[in-house]
XYZ file of C-alpha atoms in Angstrom:
780
model
C 18.506 -148.102 -98.809
C 20.376 -148.346 -95.494
C 23.265 -150.226 -97.096
C 23.485 -147.640 -99.890
C 23.532 -144.774 -97.365
C 26.243 -146.466 -95.316
C 28.307 -147.164 -98.433
C 28.064 -143.609 -99.770
C 28.855 -142.040 -96.396
C 31.835 -144.335 -95.909
C 33.248 -143.763 -99.386
C 32.744 -140.009 -99.077
C 34.495 -140.024 -95.717
C 37.380 -142.190 -96.932
C 38.003 -139.966 -99.953
C 38.030 -136.820 -97.837
C 40.178 -138.390 -95.111
C 42.828 -139.744 -97.493
C 42.912 -136.651 -99.709
C 42.645 -134.361 -96.699
C 45.717 -135.981 -95.152
C 47.676 -135.335 -98.339
C 46.432 -131.740 -98.503
C 47.411 -131.124 -94.883
C 50.966 -132.342 -95.555
C 51.112 -129.675 -98.280
C 50.057 -127.015 -95.720
C 46.579 -126.801 -97.175
C 43.197 -126.540 -95.475
C 42.635 -129.008 -92.611
C 38.883 -128.975 -93.213
C 38.894 -131.961 -95.593
C 40.713 -134.265 -93.178
C 38.429 -133.113 -90.356
C 35.381 -133.788 -92.564
C 36.606 -137.205 -93.633
C 37.164 -138.380 -90.061
C 33.789 -137.011 -89.007
C 31.946 -138.699 -91.885
C 33.585 -142.038 -91.095
C 32.409 -141.584 -87.515
C 28.892 -140.837 -88.768
C 28.982 -143.974 -90.933
C 30.036 -146.074 -87.925
C 27.239 -144.507 -85.842
C 24.632 -145.191 -88.528
C 25.823 -148.819 -88.783
C 25.531 -149.160 -84.998
C 22.102 -147.381 -84.932
C 23.425 -144.619 -82.686
C 21.090 -141.632 -82.307
C 24.014 -139.203 -82.139
C 24.996 -140.084 -85.758
C 22.330 -137.924 -87.368
C 22.982 -135.096 -84.897
C 26.688 -135.287 -85.716
C 26.031 -135.142 -89.443
C 23.618 -132.224 -88.930
C 26.278 -130.391 -86.923
C 28.851 -131.012 -89.664
C 26.463 -129.529 -92.216
C 26.282 -126.331 -90.169
C 30.075 -126.199 -89.814
C 30.405 -126.847 -93.572
C 27.991 -124.017 -94.288
C 29.891 -121.574 -92.077
C 33.245 -122.611 -93.581
C 31.899 -122.306 -97.130
C 30.530 -118.810 -96.534
C 33.808 -117.794 -94.899
C 35.856 -119.061 -97.847
C 33.628 -118.195 -100.792
C 30.964 -115.717 -99.728
C 27.308 -115.842 -100.729
C 27.896 -116.880 -104.373
C 26.048 -119.756 -106.013
C 28.765 -121.561 -107.950
C 31.396 -121.859 -105.205
C 28.684 -122.730 -102.662
C 26.933 -125.276 -104.870
C 30.011 -127.456 -105.286
C 30.840 -127.333 -101.575
C 27.311 -127.902 -100.295
C 25.530 -129.876 -103.036
C 26.661 -133.462 -102.376
C 26.610 -133.109 -98.554
C 23.050 -131.696 -98.668
C 21.866 -134.548 -100.926
C 23.533 -137.104 -98.672
C 21.851 -135.415 -95.702
C 18.442 -135.793 -97.351
C 19.249 -139.452 -97.946
C 20.232 -139.963 -94.301
C 16.996 -138.256 -93.227
C 14.883 -140.906 -94.991
C 13.528 -143.467 -92.524
C 14.409 -146.276 -94.926
C 18.069 -145.264 -94.703
C 18.076 -145.620 -90.919
C 15.629 -148.544 -90.393
C 17.102 -151.506 -88.536
C 14.482 -154.009 -89.727
C 11.335 -154.112 -91.886
C 9.204 -154.320 -88.724
C 10.348 -151.333 -86.745
C 12.732 -148.424 -86.311
C 15.313 -148.140 -83.548
C 17.939 -145.917 -85.211
C 18.786 -142.223 -84.935
C 16.284 -139.442 -85.650
C 16.172 -137.948 -89.099
C 14.724 -134.513 -88.511
C 17.975 -132.751 -87.437
C 19.683 -133.787 -90.680
C 16.636 -132.876 -92.743
C 16.421 -129.376 -91.282
C 20.132 -128.705 -91.671
C 20.227 -130.105 -95.234
C 17.319 -127.863 -96.188
C 19.022 -124.870 -94.560
C 22.256 -125.553 -96.445
C 20.349 -125.840 -99.728
C 18.410 -122.644 -99.023
C 21.587 -120.643 -98.365
C 23.187 -121.975 -101.538
C 20.117 -121.063 -103.589
C 20.146 -117.600 -102.017
C 23.475 -117.059 -103.759
C 22.044 -117.629 -107.270
C 21.542 -113.905 -108.051
C 25.156 -113.155 -107.050
C 28.114 -113.896 -109.311
C 31.841 -113.432 -109.046
C 33.569 -110.869 -111.306
C 30.205 -109.315 -112.138
C 30.069 -105.556 -112.682
C 26.745 -103.883 -113.442
C 26.738 -100.507 -115.091
C 26.051 -98.481 -118.211
C 28.521 -97.498 -120.890
C 28.338 -93.809 -121.859
C 26.633 -93.725 -125.271
C 27.054 -90.067 -126.194
C 28.671 -89.367 -129.566
C 32.065 -87.780 -128.929
C 33.263 -87.495 -132.542
C 30.533 -87.738 -135.186
C 33.093 -87.582 -138.007
C 35.443 -90.182 -136.601
C 37.992 -91.722 -138.936
C 36.969 -95.274 -139.901
C 40.146 -95.991 -141.854
C 42.651 -94.270 -144.124
C 40.495 -95.028 -147.141
C 37.307 -96.056 -145.374
C 35.113 -98.561 -147.261
C 31.603 -97.575 -148.338
C 29.218 -98.042 -145.360
C 27.832 -101.324 -146.698
C 31.174 -102.989 -147.392
C 33.942 -104.742 -145.448
C 37.372 -104.428 -147.117
C 39.785 -105.851 -144.538
C 39.817 -108.272 -141.620
C 38.786 -105.530 -139.159
C 36.717 -103.774 -141.912
C 39.591 -101.374 -142.626
C 43.279 -101.471 -141.786
C 42.459 -99.511 -138.634
C 41.099 -102.810 -137.233
C 38.099 -101.328 -135.417
C 35.592 -104.118 -136.210
C 33.034 -101.294 -136.341
C 30.348 -100.769 -138.982
C 28.486 -97.482 -139.520
C 25.315 -99.404 -140.457
C 22.258 -98.695 -138.278
C 19.332 -100.656 -139.736
C 19.623 -103.312 -137.037
C 19.036 -101.699 -133.661
C 18.626 -102.822 -130.048
C 14.864 -102.579 -130.508
C 14.573 -104.731 -133.664
C 17.558 -107.102 -133.462
C 15.234 -109.759 -132.038
C 13.606 -109.965 -135.485
C 16.740 -111.304 -137.169
C 16.326 -114.586 -139.019
C 18.478 -116.752 -141.245
C 18.399 -115.319 -144.776
C 20.670 -117.895 -146.407
C 23.351 -120.400 -145.585
C 26.114 -121.982 -147.621
C 28.397 -124.917 -146.906
C 31.970 -124.721 -148.168
C 32.549 -128.488 -148.187
C 35.857 -128.060 -146.349
C 35.302 -130.307 -143.329
C 37.751 -131.393 -140.665
C 39.538 -134.580 -141.735
C 40.716 -137.542 -139.619
C 44.347 -136.749 -140.475
C 44.051 -133.090 -139.495
C 46.107 -131.612 -136.686
C 44.306 -130.936 -133.401
C 43.939 -127.216 -133.961
C 42.042 -127.305 -137.237
C 39.806 -124.279 -136.952
C 37.377 -122.012 -138.796
C 38.409 -118.477 -137.832
C 37.718 -116.546 -141.029
C 36.051 -113.146 -141.245
C 34.919 -112.686 -144.881
C 35.441 -109.543 -146.954
C 32.648 -107.828 -148.882
C 33.474 -105.747 -151.965
C 30.803 -104.701 -154.426
C 28.282 -107.506 -154.116
C 30.817 -110.283 -153.595
C 31.952 -111.976 -150.406
C 35.474 -113.404 -150.194
C 36.523 -115.983 -147.626
C 39.048 -118.740 -147.009
C 38.768 -122.093 -145.251
C 41.054 -124.051 -142.882
C 42.606 -126.005 -145.770
C 43.401 -122.772 -147.622
C 40.582 -122.728 -150.161
C 39.567 -119.260 -151.355
C 35.883 -118.847 -152.235
C 33.855 -115.957 -153.689
C 30.099 -115.813 -152.989
C 27.175 -113.745 -154.152
C 26.416 -111.455 -151.206
C 22.644 -111.668 -151.811
C 22.253 -115.425 -151.946
C 25.501 -117.107 -150.894
C 25.782 -118.725 -154.312
C 29.348 -119.620 -155.195
C 30.984 -117.484 -157.890
C 34.414 -119.062 -157.951
C 36.675 -121.291 -155.890
C 40.448 -121.627 -155.781
C 42.299 -124.576 -154.256
C 46.064 -124.079 -153.800
C 46.540 -127.788 -153.022
C 48.397 -126.918 -149.823
C 48.273 -130.537 -148.682
C 48.398 -131.990 -145.184
C 51.373 -131.688 -142.854
C 51.270 -133.285 -139.380
C 53.912 -130.891 -138.027
C 51.685 -127.820 -138.446
C 50.527 -126.547 -135.075
C 47.575 -124.762 -136.688
C 45.396 -125.500 -139.693
C 43.470 -122.295 -140.186
C 42.988 -119.185 -142.305
C 41.660 -116.030 -140.632
C 41.041 -114.161 -143.839
C 42.014 -112.808 -147.234
C 43.352 -109.366 -148.126
C 42.103 -107.104 -150.906
C 43.733 -104.577 -153.221
C 42.242 -102.566 -156.044
C 44.306 -100.456 -158.433
C 43.112 -96.899 -157.783
C 43.316 -95.927 -161.470
C 40.494 -98.260 -162.539
C 37.329 -99.426 -160.751
C 37.416 -103.127 -160.008
C 33.768 -103.988 -160.421
C 33.138 -102.791 -163.977
C 32.679 -105.443 -166.680
C 35.584 -103.955 -168.659
C 38.030 -104.018 -165.761
C 41.328 -105.609 -166.812
C 42.580 -108.825 -165.271
C 43.809 -108.387 -161.701
C 42.822 -104.728 -161.479
C 41.391 -105.964 -158.185
C 43.098 -108.861 -156.457
C 42.766 -110.856 -153.275
C 45.744 -112.304 -151.453
C 45.515 -115.789 -149.948
C 48.111 -117.083 -147.456
C 48.136 -120.869 -147.776
C 49.140 -123.398 -145.146
C 52.148 -124.579 -147.174
C 53.886 -121.203 -146.642
C 52.916 -119.586 -149.944
C 51.188 -116.324 -150.834
C 48.759 -116.373 -153.780
C 47.589 -113.302 -155.679
C 44.171 -114.015 -157.250
C 42.021 -112.034 -159.645
C 39.048 -110.876 -157.567
C 36.699 -111.415 -160.529
C 37.745 -114.929 -161.547
C 39.854 -116.482 -158.811
C 42.674 -117.121 -161.278
C 46.296 -116.409 -160.429
C 47.603 -112.926 -161.263
C 50.467 -113.884 -163.542
C 52.305 -110.581 -163.050
C 52.781 -111.225 -159.333
C 55.733 -113.311 -158.115
C 56.104 -116.609 -159.928
C 52.881 -116.705 -161.985
C 50.877 -115.426 -159.040
C 52.664 -117.264 -156.213
C 55.363 -116.363 -153.699
C 57.201 -119.062 -151.763
C 57.552 -117.567 -148.288
C 60.309 -119.977 -147.272
C 62.852 -118.007 -149.277
C 65.940 -117.017 -147.236
C 64.713 -118.959 -144.222
C 67.559 -120.390 -142.106
C 65.560 -123.563 -141.438
C 62.728 -124.958 -143.542
C 61.209 -127.859 -141.613
C 57.852 -128.788 -143.207
C 54.958 -127.299 -141.272
C 57.070 -125.083 -139.022
C 56.211 -121.776 -140.783
C 53.045 -120.448 -142.455
C 50.711 -117.449 -142.300
C 47.428 -117.989 -140.458
C 46.385 -114.321 -140.685
C 45.732 -112.176 -143.768
C 48.647 -110.030 -144.925
C 48.524 -106.267 -144.535
C 47.960 -104.289 -147.745
C 49.155 -100.697 -147.307
C 51.416 -98.166 -148.999
C 51.437 -100.076 -152.279
C 52.789 -103.187 -150.556
C 51.494 -106.509 -149.354
C 53.219 -107.101 -146.024
C 53.459 -110.670 -144.798
C 54.244 -112.024 -141.354
C 53.916 -115.629 -140.240
C 53.453 -118.108 -137.438
C 56.436 -120.157 -136.261
C 55.703 -123.360 -134.345
C 56.061 -122.901 -130.594
C 58.493 -125.138 -128.715
C 59.186 -127.706 -131.427
C 62.880 -126.816 -131.963
C 65.330 -124.088 -130.982
C 66.492 -123.952 -134.628
C 63.313 -122.844 -136.406
C 62.350 -120.519 -139.264
C 62.644 -116.784 -138.793
C 59.834 -114.514 -137.642
C 60.786 -111.961 -140.312
C 58.160 -109.506 -141.624
C 58.442 -108.866 -145.382
C 56.952 -106.244 -147.696
C 56.421 -107.077 -151.365
C 55.309 -104.816 -154.181
C 51.545 -105.284 -154.409
C 51.677 -105.526 -158.240
C 54.839 -107.506 -158.939
C 55.612 -109.357 -155.715
C 59.154 -107.959 -155.669
C 60.630 -107.843 -152.167
C 60.770 -104.199 -151.026
C 62.074 -104.602 -147.477
C 62.377 -107.143 -144.690
C 62.304 -106.451 -140.965
C 63.722 -109.226 -138.821
C 63.485 -108.680 -135.061
C 66.678 -110.698 -134.672
C 68.522 -108.238 -136.941
C 66.247 -105.197 -136.772
C 68.363 -102.432 -138.324
C 69.099 -104.208 -141.623
C 65.893 -103.859 -143.648
C 67.375 -103.801 -147.165
C 65.840 -106.782 -148.972
C 67.780 -110.003 -149.134
C 68.108 -111.699 -152.495
C 65.360 -114.370 -152.620
C 67.469 -116.323 -155.112
C 70.577 -116.472 -152.923
C 70.276 -119.285 -150.365
C 73.431 -118.035 -148.630
C 71.523 -114.956 -147.449
C 69.318 -115.923 -144.501
C 67.223 -114.299 -141.828
C 67.746 -114.853 -138.085
C 66.706 -118.260 -136.835
C 63.710 -118.502 -134.496
C 63.362 -114.722 -134.093
C 60.117 -113.332 -132.591
C 57.299 -113.507 -135.115
C 53.978 -111.763 -135.685
C 51.282 -114.369 -136.221
C 48.197 -112.206 -135.660
C 46.679 -109.404 -137.762
C 48.482 -106.102 -138.386
C 47.093 -102.577 -138.791
C 48.244 -99.473 -140.672
C 47.990 -95.693 -140.576
C 49.002 -94.595 -144.058
C 48.761 -90.927 -143.108
C 51.533 -91.503 -140.558
C 53.278 -93.966 -142.855
C 53.264 -96.689 -140.195
C 52.325 -100.360 -139.985
C 51.642 -101.828 -136.531
C 52.527 -105.449 -135.834
C 51.687 -107.379 -132.645
C 54.800 -109.380 -131.825
C 55.216 -112.870 -130.408
C 58.139 -114.477 -128.659
C 61.236 -116.343 -129.733
C 60.840 -120.098 -129.615
C 61.267 -121.820 -127.181
C 58.743 -119.702 -125.300
C 59.593 -120.968 -121.824
C 63.398 -121.015 -122.104
C 64.970 -117.561 -122.092
C 68.639 -118.407 -122.475
C 68.682 -118.410 -126.292
C 67.637 -114.795 -126.877
C 69.690 -111.908 -128.202
C 69.313 -108.314 -126.904
C 67.414 -107.345 -130.082
C 65.008 -110.249 -129.698
C 64.481 -109.291 -126.055
C 63.626 -105.740 -127.110
C 60.949 -106.608 -129.663
C 59.364 -109.776 -128.218
C 55.808 -109.618 -126.818
C 55.276 -106.050 -127.949
C 53.704 -103.921 -130.629
C 56.150 -102.455 -133.120
C 55.549 -99.596 -135.574
C 57.344 -100.114 -138.887
C 57.917 -97.449 -141.520
C 55.852 -98.387 -144.571
C 58.542 -97.139 -146.970
C 61.736 -98.476 -145.391
C 60.615 -101.162 -142.933
C 62.641 -99.538 -140.146
C 61.203 -99.723 -136.638
C 60.020 -96.259 -135.601
C 58.964 -97.294 -132.077
C 58.229 -100.340 -129.948
C 56.178 -100.774 -126.774
C 56.716 -104.006 -124.857
C 54.031 -105.667 -122.729
C 56.056 -108.509 -121.167
C 59.743 -108.366 -120.294
C 61.731 -111.536 -120.961
C 58.560 -113.490 -121.703
C 58.641 -117.063 -120.338
C 54.871 -117.684 -120.552
C 53.924 -117.630 -124.270
C 52.273 -114.245 -123.667
C 52.510 -113.219 -127.335
C 50.728 -110.018 -128.238
C 47.811 -111.891 -129.813
C 45.425 -109.332 -131.239
C 45.254 -106.819 -134.054
C 46.011 -103.285 -132.799
C 42.955 -101.042 -133.116
C 43.493 -97.472 -134.322
C 41.122 -94.791 -133.060
C 41.344 -91.056 -132.415
C 40.568 -90.212 -128.782
C 39.390 -86.897 -127.383
C 41.494 -86.441 -124.269
C 42.175 -83.428 -122.038
C 45.209 -82.569 -124.186
C 43.081 -82.649 -127.351
C 42.362 -85.209 -130.044
C 45.108 -87.830 -130.091
C 45.713 -90.607 -132.650
C 45.631 -93.678 -130.419
C 46.317 -97.393 -130.649
C 44.390 -99.863 -128.477
C 46.193 -103.134 -127.795
C 44.605 -106.046 -125.864
C 46.951 -108.620 -124.341
C 46.714 -112.181 -123.111
C 47.312 -110.963 -119.567
C 44.071 -108.966 -119.674
C 45.618 -105.514 -119.934
C 44.338 -103.035 -122.496
C 47.121 -100.640 -123.464
C 46.073 -97.291 -124.929
C 49.057 -95.722 -126.690
C 49.792 -92.701 -128.852
C 50.244 -94.357 -132.224
C 52.702 -91.700 -133.342
C 55.387 -92.616 -130.814
C 54.089 -95.507 -128.655
C 53.829 -93.463 -125.458
C 51.115 -94.428 -122.979
C 47.872 -92.426 -122.939
C 46.480 -94.380 -119.991
C 48.980 -94.980 -117.168
C 51.366 -97.932 -117.409
C 53.317 -99.019 -114.344
C 55.779 -101.737 -113.356
C 55.203 -104.256 -110.563
C 57.641 -106.689 -108.953
C 57.485 -110.203 -110.414
C 58.507 -113.649 -109.190
C 62.229 -114.435 -109.578
C 62.071 -118.169 -108.784
C 63.789 -120.426 -111.350
C 65.074 -123.973 -110.981
C 67.149 -124.688 -114.105
C 70.643 -123.435 -115.030
C 70.805 -120.382 -117.301
C 67.190 -119.339 -116.759
C 66.653 -115.735 -115.656
C 63.606 -113.553 -115.033
C 62.761 -109.882 -115.189
C 62.455 -108.283 -111.730
C 59.399 -106.267 -112.821
C 56.599 -106.514 -115.376
C 54.348 -103.821 -116.915
C 50.666 -103.370 -116.125
C 48.086 -101.055 -117.666
C 45.614 -98.892 -115.760
C 42.851 -100.371 -117.954
C 42.926 -104.055 -117.182
C 40.636 -107.070 -117.023
C 43.241 -109.172 -115.223
C 41.743 -111.585 -112.686
C 42.606 -111.541 -109.008
C 45.458 -113.885 -108.019
C 44.354 -117.436 -107.323
C 43.958 -118.748 -103.768
C 43.465 -122.280 -102.527
C 39.915 -121.213 -101.633
C 39.271 -120.470 -105.323
C 39.673 -124.126 -106.287
C 36.536 -125.622 -107.766
C 35.011 -128.898 -108.851
C 31.726 -130.729 -109.122
C 31.994 -131.857 -105.496
C 34.089 -131.513 -102.357
C 36.207 -134.443 -103.543
C 37.431 -133.146 -106.909
C 37.644 -129.644 -105.397
C 39.982 -131.164 -102.815
C 42.017 -132.811 -105.584
C 42.327 -129.416 -107.287
C 43.545 -127.976 -103.977
C 46.167 -130.710 -103.828
C 47.284 -129.781 -107.348
C 47.335 -126.100 -106.392
C 49.568 -126.841 -103.411
C 51.788 -129.190 -105.406
C 52.424 -126.702 -108.224
C 54.380 -123.469 -108.032
C 52.278 -120.296 -107.974
C 53.639 -116.840 -107.164
C 51.037 -114.787 -108.998
C 50.606 -113.601 -112.571
C 54.196 -114.134 -113.681
C 55.240 -117.411 -112.037
C 58.158 -118.733 -114.124
C 57.914 -122.252 -115.585
C 59.592 -124.856 -113.397
C 60.476 -128.534 -113.222
C 57.916 -128.715 -110.409
C 55.219 -127.316 -112.694
C 53.885 -123.754 -112.437
C 50.404 -122.309 -112.636
C 50.120 -119.622 -115.312
C 47.084 -117.401 -114.728
C 45.802 -115.946 -116.930
C 46.981 -118.832 -119.082
C 48.427 -118.675 -122.583
C 44.878 -119.195 -123.926
C 44.686 -115.514 -123.103
C 42.293 -113.137 -121.414
C 42.204 -111.667 -124.918
C 43.379 -113.519 -128.005
C 43.283 -113.021 -131.786
C 39.596 -111.992 -131.671
C 40.745 -108.685 -130.142
C 38.145 -106.075 -129.140
C 35.681 -103.937 -131.085
C 35.960 -100.163 -130.795
C 33.323 -97.543 -131.519
C 35.379 -94.575 -132.821
C 32.447 -92.201 -132.457
C 31.686 -93.009 -128.830
C 35.330 -93.921 -128.130
C 34.454 -97.058 -126.183
C 35.409 -100.725 -126.502
C 33.666 -104.094 -126.132
C 35.503 -107.357 -125.574
C 35.329 -110.889 -124.229
C 37.724 -111.389 -121.284
C 38.361 -115.106 -120.733
C 39.873 -116.692 -117.644
C 41.575 -120.089 -117.757
C 44.611 -121.160 -115.762
C 47.272 -123.364 -117.363
C 50.125 -125.460 -116.020
C 53.603 -124.956 -117.491
C 56.151 -127.649 -116.716
C 59.736 -128.025 -117.873
C 60.614 -131.646 -118.685
C 64.262 -132.813 -118.799
C 65.143 -134.488 -122.066
C 65.748 -137.882 -120.450
C 62.098 -137.829 -119.274
C 60.646 -137.141 -122.728
C 61.766 -140.377 -124.345
C 58.904 -142.580 -125.460
C 56.294 -139.898 -124.822
C 54.046 -138.392 -127.486
C 55.328 -134.950 -128.445
C 54.709 -132.088 -130.863
C 50.963 -132.520 -131.306
C 50.075 -128.848 -131.016
C 50.677 -125.919 -128.711
C 49.392 -127.871 -125.712
C 50.732 -131.134 -124.407
C 54.429 -132.023 -124.431
C 56.619 -130.261 -126.996
C 60.182 -131.307 -127.632
C 62.216 -128.080 -127.938
C 64.659 -130.035 -130.101
C 68.186 -128.894 -129.388
C 67.366 -127.712 -125.863
C 67.908 -129.526 -122.578
C 64.221 -129.281 -121.649
C 60.922 -129.878 -123.314
C 57.850 -128.040 -122.128
C 54.442 -129.406 -121.194
C 51.494 -127.005 -121.304
C 48.085 -128.188 -120.115
C 44.910 -126.538 -118.838
C 44.593 -126.570 -115.049
C 41.715 -129.065 -114.825
C 39.993 -131.218 -112.219
C 39.835 -135.025 -112.671
C 36.369 -134.534 -114.194
C 37.776 -132.265 -116.907
C 36.439 -128.928 -115.688
C 38.630 -125.935 -114.814
C 40.098 -126.169 -111.329
C 39.221 -122.593 -110.437
C 35.809 -121.102 -109.789
C 33.772 -119.737 -112.730
C 33.007 -117.613 -114.638
C 35.646 -118.544 -117.205
C 34.209 -116.298 -119.908
C 32.709 -112.820 -119.762
C 31.739 -109.836 -121.895
C 32.830 -106.379 -120.853
C 33.062 -102.783 -122.004
C 35.125 -99.748 -121.079
C 35.450 -96.047 -121.847
C 38.789 -95.615 -123.635
C 39.127 -91.968 -122.669
C 38.986 -92.604 -118.933
C 39.959 -96.271 -118.685
C 36.845 -96.948 -116.610
C 35.216 -100.380 -116.947
C 31.449 -99.911 -117.338
C 30.287 -103.528 -116.929
C 31.375 -107.152 -117.010
C 28.952 -110.088 -117.250
C 29.407 -113.851 -117.479
C 28.913 -115.096 -121.025
C 27.827 -118.421 -122.484
C 26.303 -121.633 -121.199
C 27.446 -125.201 -120.555
C 24.830 -126.589 -122.964
C 27.429 -128.024 -125.363
C 30.036 -128.859 -122.718
C 28.107 -131.094 -120.312
C 26.532 -134.560 -120.758
C 23.117 -132.984 -120.182
C 22.234 -130.189 -122.645
C 21.375 -127.637 -119.960
C 21.611 -123.976 -120.999
C 23.044 -122.865 -117.644
C 24.780 -119.492 -117.996
C 27.935 -120.133 -116.038
C 30.303 -118.074 -118.220
C 32.385 -120.266 -120.546
C 35.670 -119.660 -122.392
C 35.721 -118.455 -125.959
C 37.851 -117.707 -128.997
C 36.724 -115.181 -131.561
C 35.872 -111.539 -131.583
C 33.034 -109.019 -131.545
C 31.455 -106.887 -134.276
C 30.073 -103.508 -133.227
C 27.570 -101.380 -135.162
C 26.778 -97.660 -135.016
C 23.320 -98.403 -133.624
C 24.843 -99.802 -130.428
C 24.434 -103.522 -131.185
C 27.326 -105.947 -130.703
C 27.380 -109.339 -132.458
C 29.534 -112.209 -131.245
C 29.549 -115.986 -131.136
C 32.975 -117.184 -129.901
C 31.870 -118.945 -126.677
C 32.113 -122.727 -126.402
C 28.379 -123.167 -126.786
C 26.990 -123.238 -130.317
C 25.152 -119.944 -130.074
C 25.227 -116.622 -131.915
C 24.296 -113.597 -129.816
C 23.618 -109.890 -130.037
C 24.356 -107.637 -127.079
C 23.326 -104.140 -126.087
C 26.510 -102.071 -126.162
C 25.182 -99.772 -123.438
C 24.549 -102.495 -120.847
C 26.090 -105.731 -122.153
C 22.732 -107.520 -121.902
C 21.871 -110.218 -124.452
C 19.282 -108.993 -126.978
C 19.185 -111.962 -129.387
C 20.387 -115.532 -129.037
C 20.121 -118.283 -131.660
C 21.550 -121.762 -131.997
C 23.995 -122.385 -134.836
C 24.937 -125.727 -136.426
C 28.608 -125.724 -135.346
C 31.051 -123.831 -133.163
C 31.196 -120.131 -134.004
C 34.843 -119.388 -133.200
C 35.146 -116.670 -135.828
C 34.495 -112.934 -135.784
C 31.286 -111.900 -137.614
C 30.921 -109.055 -140.098
C 28.030 -107.023 -141.516
C 27.214 -105.490 -144.913
C 24.435 -104.278 -147.203
C 23.165 -106.560 -149.968
C 22.135 -105.273 -153.380
C 18.646 -104.486 -152.041
C 20.081 -102.238 -149.339
C 19.285 -104.697 -146.519
C 21.732 -105.026 -143.659
C 23.071 -108.563 -143.342
C 25.052 -110.086 -140.476
C 27.355 -112.943 -141.438
C 29.130 -115.572 -139.351
C 31.225 -118.569 -140.358
C 30.527 -121.551 -138.076
C 32.951 -124.436 -138.343
C 34.234 -125.155 -134.858
C 37.635 -124.972 -133.225
C 40.002 -127.826 -132.501
C 41.465 -126.372 -129.298
C 38.110 -125.643 -127.670
C 36.514 -128.891 -128.859
C 33.447 -127.232 -130.343
C 31.418 -128.953 -133.033
C 33.065 -129.011 -136.465
C 31.273 -127.760 -139.552
C 31.621 -125.704 -142.722
C 28.698 -123.283 -142.501
C 28.454 -119.711 -143.758
C 25.366 -118.137 -142.131
C 23.765 -114.832 -143.183
C 21.014 -113.162 -141.127
C 18.622 -110.336 -141.985
C 15.582 -108.690 -140.415
C 12.228 -110.318 -141.064
C 10.405 -108.681 -143.956
């Protein structure tokens, strides 16, 4: 035991001394070097049986405790990683067997000083368990502000779900009230179905189940990562039809996913009657091979009157057509008699890439009605799809997420991304600069841009506007105003007048970092911020985290080695910390809005990333273009870009948790009511411990009129219900795979409220893969 104690103390001291020396040269904390030297002294004293050794270690524990409280405060997680290993080592040193000089007697140092100090350190750390960083306790106002709130232009029947966000207003709100905070604990699995579309060995890294099904009549419609469209009986989950577009595999796709289908019914004839003609009701499927399929909602067969026998090739008029570089991951918008299609363009693979053009086709025939290209925004007259000489702008900012529409205003709202390459700003035109990383309102008839509101100027961080805009009418001091709520990756929630894009909650500009280190790169001197924001505080060296003092120290070394000037630190050759990272405080899961109470619920996530520019001569022989993260080539540019999470050597985030939360705010005042850590490390750690640390997530919430919120999304395989008023968990069940999709709710043919979630995992978050469709109902 004595040899083990000496070995551990020596190794601990050596690690801290060597790493501490490096940290000190980077102008970091001197505490690690001081600790390393002291521990080596303790080890020498223990080896020489000096009584002062245990007193010295006990004194160091007290200094460590004081330093930890000074740096981190009385919070469990930052204290536990600073104090845990030293306290355990102290208990080991306190054992007589660790200090005994021979089996027949004891002549070494006393153990009681170390024992008392180790117990004190542990007690203080445990005292911090009830306290958590970023935690806000409070109650959301639950009074009904507008009992007759608009739930969509042509709101679905209460028991149905007609679009990705239920309606094209994107609220993710259901008027159903059978399931309440008092009975949600009685939910049980009513049925489950497996699609058979499993992740394959040849799949790209980001092969993901992100679909939110539709429910029309008594049929559910969903798609799968490999672009299958499936119709199910809403009562039982029994398959009614299946369509396979044979989209094939393509290793150059950055994403292999389908977030949903779109639905259209001809208003002159009901779609669910047995005598309904073919394709009176149709669903639109965007497939991964850049095609749009129009399918008969009753049979799943192609609608022959649309496009080329039911299919549109979306690569028409593209300036570049590299396989896998362009496809639609989100459902198209159906509004104003048109099906409006945007698409994802691979980030950072090549400067000459397909266009980010948004195109409107006649919903019946597939004829191109208009095209809006952010690289050439005033020319919306349709190009000739049969003339290859007519092309859209190369690499222009795209809209890869879900769009919304207000048909009464005649506007479609598209969240805009950036021009590729994301981190190199020297290739952009003035028009592309104007529309990148924004929300743009397009005229449904002409495609002309009526207004634009930008959230990042000269975006160098991949801060695409990631989420569907939510449309809601707000009762403000000036009266009832048609509003648009837009979450961003930076954590800001912008509340705008959807008629003209003006801000309803204050928006201001702050100075931003100007540091660049490559020729031709420029930055914006200021960046916008919203008054309603879930942005995290800027990182400090003291915020670095790890399982022990050693990997925490290594994270501090990384922090000091990398460039960090706050929220908008430009990418550099040195490597820059981007926080919040391009994973996003909010992403495509968006937020859920209660239009009656005029409040929102969301899942702010906090993960830092490292963005590094890599000269072309340093990319040779390295693996490239394997997804958004890792090294991407930027073919045609002088620099590739490497994007990685900011992680410790043990593979945990380098900054202190929580990394995932749930939160709510009043949209009329911009006041945040509460924010709580969300999710456990049960499926992330070697030991399946359900410790609620607050983990990252991808996916979105569903909100019901009764004040219950449903969401999975976190990186543990759990499905939860929350109380909208307080954010507290009301129901929590295990699911068979990762639930990185947004749930929906509906009524079955018996009038029972069902809650449905697709659980299939997510390649980027590493959650368990699957192919499960899960439907829950109250116990009978």
